[in-house]
């Protein structure tokens, strides 16, 4: 009897889930609302449109997200394969040309013989005689979100997420900037805009005073702590930005040999290096105010903005209360949730959510708790008083009792994880091809790659 499944949403989680199910022998219907409808943050009709940063963060195995990427890569992840093929220079991080990345994912899913793509809007949880995965992401439509809230019997949670501006490379005055990666890890992939103390304090004052896009009267603005708007950080203290996205540590100016008081980093956005992203500069300032305030940054006095910063809603459920161990709705058997709608945060974590949901739906045992993939499931099952979205951290992975320095301990945990992943894959996944071709590669994890995506 042919196995069937429907996946709603062709973002990172939905695309990965559809691919993994199809590879496991399912006939998959992948439903995507574009071009019939778009969320406020979307601009193209391609799958896996990266609307925030183009970074998938740090790559080293001593980094929890670096381990998660490696586990997905070795496990045959479509998203990681396409990301590696679309990579752009980013020091110790994995960043992609977002257009090429989306094109590759779209082409792979469109060409798959077991995947049928339907372009339509889904306003309610589908009633099917086969499993359904909802992977509609942080911008789930109002009607579907309301229906989901009705089914789970609790108010769905919402907060606002902010995205950073993108600048045309030709408009950056590089006579006032310098190229360097933090601690010189990797190549000099970032453009750095240095500020002295007076420039920094004036900039912070302007950020705080700038006009903001406010939440509507009936909506509460709740932000993910790992992706705060710069004005929210600035309001917490005058030096908060200097210890956050404008941190100068490891970014000594090669022209002077001295460390600036603060630095704004720009990361390459596309393969042609025609655009750069303002690292960590998510904002809800109005567009005119962004242009006025950001021209105070050395090198950006005449910047041309290809995309202004903006805010958008993020919706997620209380996963520990609403999902079972198989990522299935307790209140609606046969309906599964994957990706950011479950409360995972970040591109790689969303991809992992889709990967795990597909495997569990297919009847494959969960990866060991000692792996980063197992850590994602651990996060979704941890009952807390105030469940909040989270990136993958080492705290999600089963601890390793060993007396070593932090980095050495994390490296030992990564080695254990990859070994356990190999054993799991050989036992649980029929036809699963595990590869260790990258086992000895431990790329540097520049701190630039640890905050976004």
Coordinates of C-alpha atoms in Angstrom, one line a residue:
X1 CA 0.0 0.0 0.0
X2 CA 1.4 3.4 -1.0
X3 CA 2.4 5.6 1.9
X4 CA 1.2 9.2 1.6
X5 CA 1.7 12.5 3.4
X6 CA 0.9 16.1 3.0
X7 CA 3.4 18.9 4.0
X8 CA 2.1 22.4 4.4
X9 CA 4.7 25.1 3.9
X10 CA 7.8 25.0 1.7
X11 CA 10.2 26.7 4.0
X12 CA 13.3 25.1 5.6
X13 CA 11.3 22.7 7.8
X14 CA 8.7 21.8 5.2
X15 CA 11.2 21.4 2.4
X16 CA 13.4 19.1 4.4
X17 CA 10.4 17.1 5.7
X18 CA 9.0 16.6 2.2
X19 CA 12.4 15.5 0.8
X20 CA 13.1 13.1 3.6
X21 CA 9.6 11.5 3.4
X22 CA 9.9 11.2 -0.4
X23 CA 13.3 9.6 0.0
X24 CA 11.7 7.1 2.5
X25 CA 9.2 6.0 0.0
X26 CA 6.2 8.3 0.7
X27 CA 4.2 10.0 -2.0
X28 CA 4.3 13.6 -0.8
X29 CA 2.0 16.6 -1.5
X30 CA 3.9 19.7 -0.7
X31 CA 1.5 22.7 -0.4
X32 CA 3.0 26.2 -0.7
X33 CA 0.9 29.4 -0.6
X34 CA 3.2 31.5 -2.9
X35 CA 2.5 33.0 -5.3
X36 CA -1.2 33.0 -4.3
X37 CA -0.2 34.8 -1.1
X38 CA 2.9 36.0 0.7
X39 CA 3.8 36.9 4.2
X40 CA 5.0 40.5 4.8
X41 CA 8.6 39.4 4.9
X42 CA 8.6 37.4 1.6
X43 CA 9.5 38.8 -1.8
X44 CA 10.0 35.8 -4.1
X45 CA 8.0 32.7 -5.1
X46 CA 10.9 30.3 -4.5
X47 CA 11.0 27.7 -1.7
X48 CA 13.2 28.3 1.4
X49 CA 13.3 32.0 1.1
X50 CA 15.7 33.3 3.8
X51 CA 14.0 36.5 4.9
X52 CA 16.3 37.4 7.9
X53 CA 20.0 36.8 7.7
X54 CA 21.8 34.7 5.1
X55 CA 24.0 33.1 7.8
X56 CA 23.6 29.6 9.2
X57 CA 26.0 30.5 11.9
X58 CA 29.2 29.0 13.2
X59 CA 30.7 25.9 11.6
X60 CA 33.1 24.4 14.1
X61 CA 32.2 21.2 15.9
X62 CA 32.9 22.8 19.2
X63 CA 29.8 24.9 18.4
X64 CA 26.4 23.3 19.1
X65 CA 25.0 24.6 15.8
X66 CA 28.1 23.5 14.0
X67 CA 27.6 20.0 15.3
X68 CA 23.9 20.1 14.3
X69 CA 24.9 21.2 10.7
X70 CA 27.4 18.3 10.5
X71 CA 24.9 15.8 11.7
X72 CA 22.3 17.0 9.2
X73 CA 25.0 17.0 6.5
X74 CA 26.0 13.4 7.2
X75 CA 22.4 12.3 7.4
X76 CA 21.6 13.4 3.9
X77 CA 19.9 16.7 4.5
X78 CA 18.7 18.5 1.3
X79 CA 19.0 21.9 3.0
X80 CA 22.6 21.5 4.1
X81 CA 23.6 20.1 0.7
X82 CA 22.1 23.1 -1.1
X83 CA 23.6 25.5 1.5
X84 CA 27.1 24.1 1.0
X85 CA 26.6 24.4 -2.8
X86 CA 25.5 28.1 -2.3
X87 CA 28.1 29.2 0.3
X88 CA 29.6 32.6 0.2
X89 CA 32.7 33.8 2.2
X90 CA 31.8 34.3 5.9
X91 CA 34.9 33.6 8.0
X92 CA 34.1 30.9 10.5
X93 CA 30.4 30.8 9.6
X94 CA 28.3 29.1 6.9
X95 CA 26.5 31.9 4.9
X96 CA 24.8 31.4 1.6
X97 CA 23.8 33.3 -1.5
X98 CA 20.1 33.3 -0.6
X99 CA 18.8 33.4 -4.2
X100 CA 21.0 30.5 -5.4
X101 CA 20.2 28.6 -2.2
X102 CA 16.4 28.9 -2.8
X103 CA 16.8 28.1 -6.4
X104 CA 18.6 24.8 -5.6
X105 CA 16.1 23.7 -3.0
X106 CA 13.1 24.6 -5.3
X107 CA 14.7 22.7 -8.3
X108 CA 15.4 19.6 -6.2
X109 CA 11.9 19.3 -4.8
X110 CA 10.2 20.2 -8.1
X111 CA 12.2 17.4 -9.9
X112 CA 11.6 14.7 -7.3
X113 CA 9.4 12.0 -8.7
X114 CA 7.6 11.4 -5.4
X115 CA 6.7 15.0 -4.7
X116 CA 3.7 16.8 -6.0
X117 CA 3.6 20.6 -5.5
X118 CA 0.4 22.5 -5.0
X119 CA 0.3 26.3 -4.9
X120 CA -2.6 27.3 -2.6
X121 CA -3.5 28.9 0.7
X122 CA -4.3 26.7 3.6
X123 CA -6.7 28.4 6.1
X124 CA -7.4 25.4 8.4
X125 CA -5.7 22.2 9.5
X126 CA -6.3 19.8 6.6
X127 CA -8.5 16.8 7.2
X128 CA -6.8 14.0 5.3
X129 CA -6.8 10.2 5.5
X130 CA -3.0 10.3 5.8
X131 CA -0.5 12.2 7.9
X132 CA -0.2 16.0 7.6
X133 CA 2.8 18.1 8.6
X134 CA 2.3 21.8 9.4
X135 CA 5.5 23.6 8.7
X136 CA 4.1 27.0 8.1
X137 CA 6.9 28.8 10.0
X138 CA 6.9 32.0 12.1
X139 CA 4.5 33.8 9.9
X140 CA 1.7 31.3 9.9
X141 CA -1.4 33.0 8.5
X142 CA -4.1 34.3 10.8
X143 CA -6.8 31.9 9.8
X144 CA -4.6 28.8 10.1
X145 CA -3.0 30.0 13.4
X146 CA -6.5 30.6 14.8
X147 CA -7.6 27.1 13.8
X148 CA -4.4 25.6 15.4
X149 CA -5.1 27.6 18.6
X150 CA -8.6 26.2 18.7
X151 CA -7.4 22.6 18.2
X152 CA -4.7 22.7 20.9
X153 CA -7.0 24.4 23.3
X154 CA -4.6 27.2 24.2
X155 CA -3.8 30.7 23.0
X156 CA -1.1 30.7 20.4
X157 CA 1.9 32.7 21.3
X158 CA 3.2 35.6 19.2
X159 CA 6.1 38.0 19.3
X160 CA 7.8 40.2 16.8
X161 CA 11.0 39.4 14.9
X162 CA 13.1 42.0 13.2
X163 CA 15.4 41.7 10.1
X164 CA 18.5 43.6 9.2
X165 CA 19.1 46.0 6.3
X166 CA 21.1 45.0 3.2
X167 CA 23.4 47.5 1.5
X168 CA 24.7 47.8 -2.0
X169 CA 28.5 47.2 -2.0
X170 CA 29.2 50.0 -4.4
X171 CA 27.7 52.5 -2.0
X172 CA 30.1 51.6 0.9
X173 CA 33.0 54.0 1.4
X174 CA 35.8 51.4 2.0
X175 CA 38.3 54.2 2.6
X176 CA 36.7 54.5 6.0
X177 CA 36.4 50.7 6.7
X178 CA 38.7 47.7 6.8
X179 CA 38.3 44.0 5.9
X180 CA 38.8 41.4 8.6
X181 CA 37.2 38.4 10.3
X182 CA 37.1 38.3 14.1
X183 CA 40.5 37.0 15.4
X184 CA 41.6 36.6 11.8
X185 CA 39.7 33.3 11.6
X186 CA 39.2 32.4 7.9
X187 CA 39.7 35.0 5.2
X188 CA 39.1 38.7 5.7
X189 CA 35.4 38.2 4.8
X190 CA 33.8 41.0 6.7
X191 CA 33.7 44.8 6.0
X192 CA 34.2 46.5 9.4
X193 CA 33.0 50.1 10.1
X194 CA 35.0 51.3 13.2
X195 CA 33.8 53.9 15.7
X196 CA 35.6 55.8 18.4
X197 CA 33.9 56.4 21.7
X198 CA 32.3 59.7 20.8
X199 CA 30.9 58.4 17.5
X200 CA 29.5 55.3 19.3
X201 CA 27.8 57.3 22.1
X202 CA 26.2 59.7 19.6
X203 CA 25.0 56.7 17.5
X204 CA 23.4 55.0 20.5
X205 CA 21.6 58.2 21.5
X206 CA 20.3 58.5 17.9
X207 CA 19.1 54.9 17.9
X208 CA 17.2 55.4 21.2
X209 CA 15.6 58.7 20.0
X210 CA 14.6 57.4 16.5
X211 CA 11.0 56.9 15.6
X212 CA 10.0 53.2 15.8
X213 CA 7.3 51.1 14.1
X214 CA 5.1 50.3 17.1
X215 CA 3.0 47.1 17.6
X216 CA -0.7 47.6 17.0
X217 CA -2.8 48.3 20.1
X218 CA -4.1 44.7 20.4
X219 CA -0.7 43.0 19.9
X220 CA 2.1 42.5 22.4
X221 CA 5.6 42.9 21.1
X222 CA 7.7 39.9 22.4
X223 CA 11.1 39.4 21.0
X224 CA 13.4 36.4 20.8
X225 CA 16.4 37.2 23.0
X226 CA 18.9 35.9 20.3
X227 CA 17.6 38.3 17.7
X228 CA 16.7 41.6 19.5
X229 CA 16.3 44.8 17.5
X230 CA 19.2 47.1 18.1
X231 CA 17.0 49.8 19.7
X232 CA 15.8 47.2 22.3
X233 CA 19.4 46.4 23.1
X234 CA 20.4 50.0 23.3
X235 CA 17.6 50.8 25.7
X236 CA 19.1 48.3 28.2
X237 CA 22.2 50.3 28.7
X238 CA 24.5 52.6 26.7
X239 CA 27.2 50.0 26.3
X240 CA 25.0 47.0 25.5
X241 CA 25.6 47.3 21.8
X242 CA 29.3 47.5 22.3
X243 CA 29.2 44.1 24.1
X244 CA 26.7 42.7 21.5
X245 CA 26.6 43.2 17.7
X246 CA 29.1 46.1 17.8
X247 CA 31.6 44.2 19.9
X248 CA 35.2 45.2 18.8
X249 CA 37.1 42.2 20.4
X250 CA 39.3 40.4 17.9
X251 CA 38.7 43.2 15.3
X252 CA 41.8 45.3 15.6
X253 CA 42.1 47.8 12.8
X254 CA 45.1 46.7 10.6
X255 CA 45.7 50.3 9.6
X256 CA 46.4 51.4 13.2
X257 CA 47.0 48.2 15.0
X258 CA 44.4 49.3 17.6
X259 CA 41.0 48.1 18.6
X260 CA 38.2 50.5 17.9
X261 CA 35.7 51.4 20.6
X262 CA 32.9 49.7 18.6
X263 CA 32.5 48.1 15.2
X264 CA 29.6 47.6 12.8
X265 CA 30.2 44.5 10.7
X266 CA 29.0 43.9 7.2
X267 CA 28.7 40.3 5.9
X268 CA 28.7 39.4 2.2
X269 CA 25.1 38.7 1.1
X270 CA 25.5 37.1 -2.4
X271 CA 28.0 35.2 -4.4
X272 CA 28.8 38.2 -6.6
X273 CA 29.5 40.3 -3.4
X274 CA 27.2 43.0 -4.8
X275 CA 25.4 43.4 -1.4
X276 CA 26.3 43.2 2.3
X277 CA 24.1 42.6 5.4
X278 CA 24.5 44.6 8.5
X279 CA 25.3 41.9 11.0
X280 CA 23.1 41.9 14.1
X281 CA 21.3 45.1 13.1
X282 CA 17.7 43.9 13.2
X283 CA 15.6 47.0 13.7
X284 CA 12.0 48.3 14.0
X285 CA 13.0 51.9 13.3
X286 CA 11.0 53.5 10.5
X287 CA 12.7 53.5 7.1
X288 CA 13.4 57.2 7.0
X289 CA 14.9 57.0 10.5
X290 CA 17.1 54.0 9.5
X291 CA 18.6 56.1 6.7
X292 CA 19.2 59.1 8.9
X293 CA 20.7 57.1 11.8
X294 CA 22.7 54.6 9.9
X295 CA 24.5 57.3 7.9
X296 CA 26.3 58.1 11.2
X297 CA 28.2 54.8 10.7
X298 CA 31.7 55.4 9.2
X299 CA 31.6 54.1 5.6
X300 CA 27.8 54.2 5.3
X301 CA 27.3 57.9 4.9
X302 CA 26.0 57.5 1.4
X303 CA 24.8 53.9 1.7
X304 CA 22.2 52.6 -0.8
X305 CA 19.8 50.2 0.9
X306 CA 18.6 47.2 -1.1
X307 CA 16.4 46.2 1.8
X308 CA 15.5 48.2 4.9
X309 CA 15.2 46.6 8.3
X310 CA 11.6 45.6 9.3
X311 CA 9.5 43.7 11.8
X312 CA 7.3 40.7 11.4
X313 CA 5.3 38.4 13.6
X314 CA 6.5 35.0 14.8
X315 CA 3.9 32.5 15.9
X316 CA 4.7 29.2 17.8
X317 CA 2.9 26.7 20.0
X318 CA 3.8 25.6 23.5
X319 CA 5.5 22.4 22.2
X320 CA 5.9 20.5 25.5
X321 CA 2.2 20.9 26.2
X322 CA 0.8 20.3 22.7
X323 CA 3.1 17.8 21.0
X324 CA 3.9 14.2 21.8
X325 CA 7.3 12.5 21.5
X326 CA 6.7 12.1 17.7
X327 CA 6.0 15.8 17.1
X328 CA 2.3 15.0 16.7
X329 CA -0.5 17.1 18.1
X330 CA -1.9 15.4 21.2
X331 CA -5.3 16.9 20.4
X332 CA -5.2 15.9 16.7
X333 CA -3.5 12.6 16.0
X334 CA -2.2 12.4 12.4
X335 CA -1.2 16.1 12.4
X336 CA 2.4 16.9 13.0
X337 CA 4.3 20.2 13.5
X338 CA 7.8 21.0 12.4
X339 CA 10.1 24.1 12.3
X340 CA 9.7 27.4 14.0
X341 CA 6.0 26.9 14.7
X342 CA 7.2 24.4 17.4
X343 CA 9.4 27.0 19.0
X344 CA 12.8 26.1 17.6
X345 CA 14.7 29.2 16.5
X346 CA 17.1 29.5 13.6
X347 CA 17.5 28.3 10.1
X348 CA 19.5 25.1 11.0
X349 CA 17.2 24.2 13.8
X350 CA 14.2 24.6 11.5
X351 CA 15.7 22.3 9.0
X352 CA 16.5 19.8 11.8
X353 CA 12.8 20.0 12.9
X354 CA 11.6 19.1 9.5
X355 CA 14.2 16.3 9.2
X356 CA 13.2 14.8 12.6
X357 CA 9.5 15.1 12.0
X358 CA 9.8 13.2 8.7
X359 CA 11.9 10.4 10.3
X360 CA 9.5 10.0 13.3
X361 CA 6.5 10.0 11.0
X362 CA 8.2 7.3 9.0
X363 CA 8.5 5.1 12.1
X364 CA 12.2 5.6 12.6
X365 CA 13.5 5.8 16.2
X366 CA 14.6 9.2 17.4
X367 CA 18.4 10.0 17.3
X368 CA 20.2 9.5 20.6
X369 CA 20.0 12.2 23.2
X370 CA 23.8 12.6 22.9
X371 CA 23.4 14.1 19.5
X372 CA 22.4 17.7 18.5
X373 CA 19.4 16.2 16.6
X374 CA 18.4 14.5 19.9
X375 CA 18.9 17.9 21.6
X376 CA 16.3 19.5 19.3
X377 CA 13.7 16.9 20.5
X378 CA 14.8 17.5 24.1
X379 CA 14.1 21.2 23.8
X380 CA 10.6 20.5 22.4
X381 CA 9.8 18.2 25.4
X382 CA 11.1 20.3 28.2
X383 CA 8.2 21.6 30.3
X384 CA 8.9 25.2 31.6
X385 CA 6.7 27.8 33.1
X386 CA 7.2 30.2 30.1
X387 CA 8.1 28.2 27.0
X388 CA 10.2 30.3 24.7
X389 CA 11.9 29.8 21.3
X390 CA 15.5 28.6 21.5
X391 CA 18.5 28.0 19.3
X392 CA 20.3 24.7 19.8
X393 CA 22.8 24.9 22.7
X394 CA 25.0 22.4 24.5
X395 CA 22.5 22.5 27.3
X396 CA 20.1 20.6 25.1
X397 CA 22.5 17.7 24.6
X398 CA 23.0 14.9 27.1
X399 CA 25.9 16.1 29.3
X400 CA 29.4 14.5 29.3
X401 CA 30.9 14.1 32.7
X402 CA 34.5 14.9 32.1
X403 CA 37.0 17.3 33.7
X404 CA 38.1 19.4 30.7
X405 CA 38.1 23.0 29.7
X406 CA 34.9 24.1 28.0
X407 CA 36.0 24.0 24.4
X408 CA 37.7 20.6 24.9
X409 CA 34.5 19.3 26.6
X410 CA 32.4 20.5 23.7
X411 CA 34.7 18.9 21.2
X412 CA 34.5 15.6 23.1
X413 CA 30.7 15.9 23.1
X414 CA 30.8 16.4 19.3
X415 CA 33.0 13.4 18.8
X416 CA 30.6 11.3 20.9
X417 CA 27.6 12.6 19.1
X418 CA 29.0 11.8 15.6
X419 CA 29.9 8.3 16.8
X420 CA 26.4 7.7 18.3
X421 CA 24.8 9.2 15.2
X422 CA 26.7 6.7 13.0
X423 CA 25.6 3.8 15.2
X424 CA 22.0 5.0 15.2
X425 CA 21.8 5.4 11.5
X426 CA 23.2 1.9 10.8
X427 CA 20.6 0.4 13.1
X428 CA 17.5 2.5 12.5
X429 CA 17.3 3.8 9.0
X430 CA 16.9 1.4 6.1
X431 CA 18.8 2.5 3.1
X432 CA 20.3 5.3 5.0
X433 CA 23.7 6.4 3.8
X434 CA 25.9 7.9 6.5
X435 CA 29.1 9.5 5.4
X436 CA 32.1 10.6 7.4
X437 CA 33.8 12.4 4.6
X438 CA 33.9 15.5 6.6
X439 CA 34.7 13.9 9.9
X440 CA 38.2 15.4 10.3
X441 CA 37.2 18.9 9.1
X442 CA 36.7 21.3 12.0
X443 CA 36.3 24.7 10.6
X444 CA 36.9 27.8 12.7
X445 CA 33.8 29.3 14.4
X446 CA 34.2 33.0 14.1
X447 CA 31.9 34.8 16.6
X448 CA 30.4 36.7 13.7
X449 CA 28.5 33.5 12.9
X450 CA 26.9 32.9 16.3
X451 CA 24.0 35.4 16.5
X452 CA 21.9 35.3 13.4
X453 CA 19.9 33.0 11.2

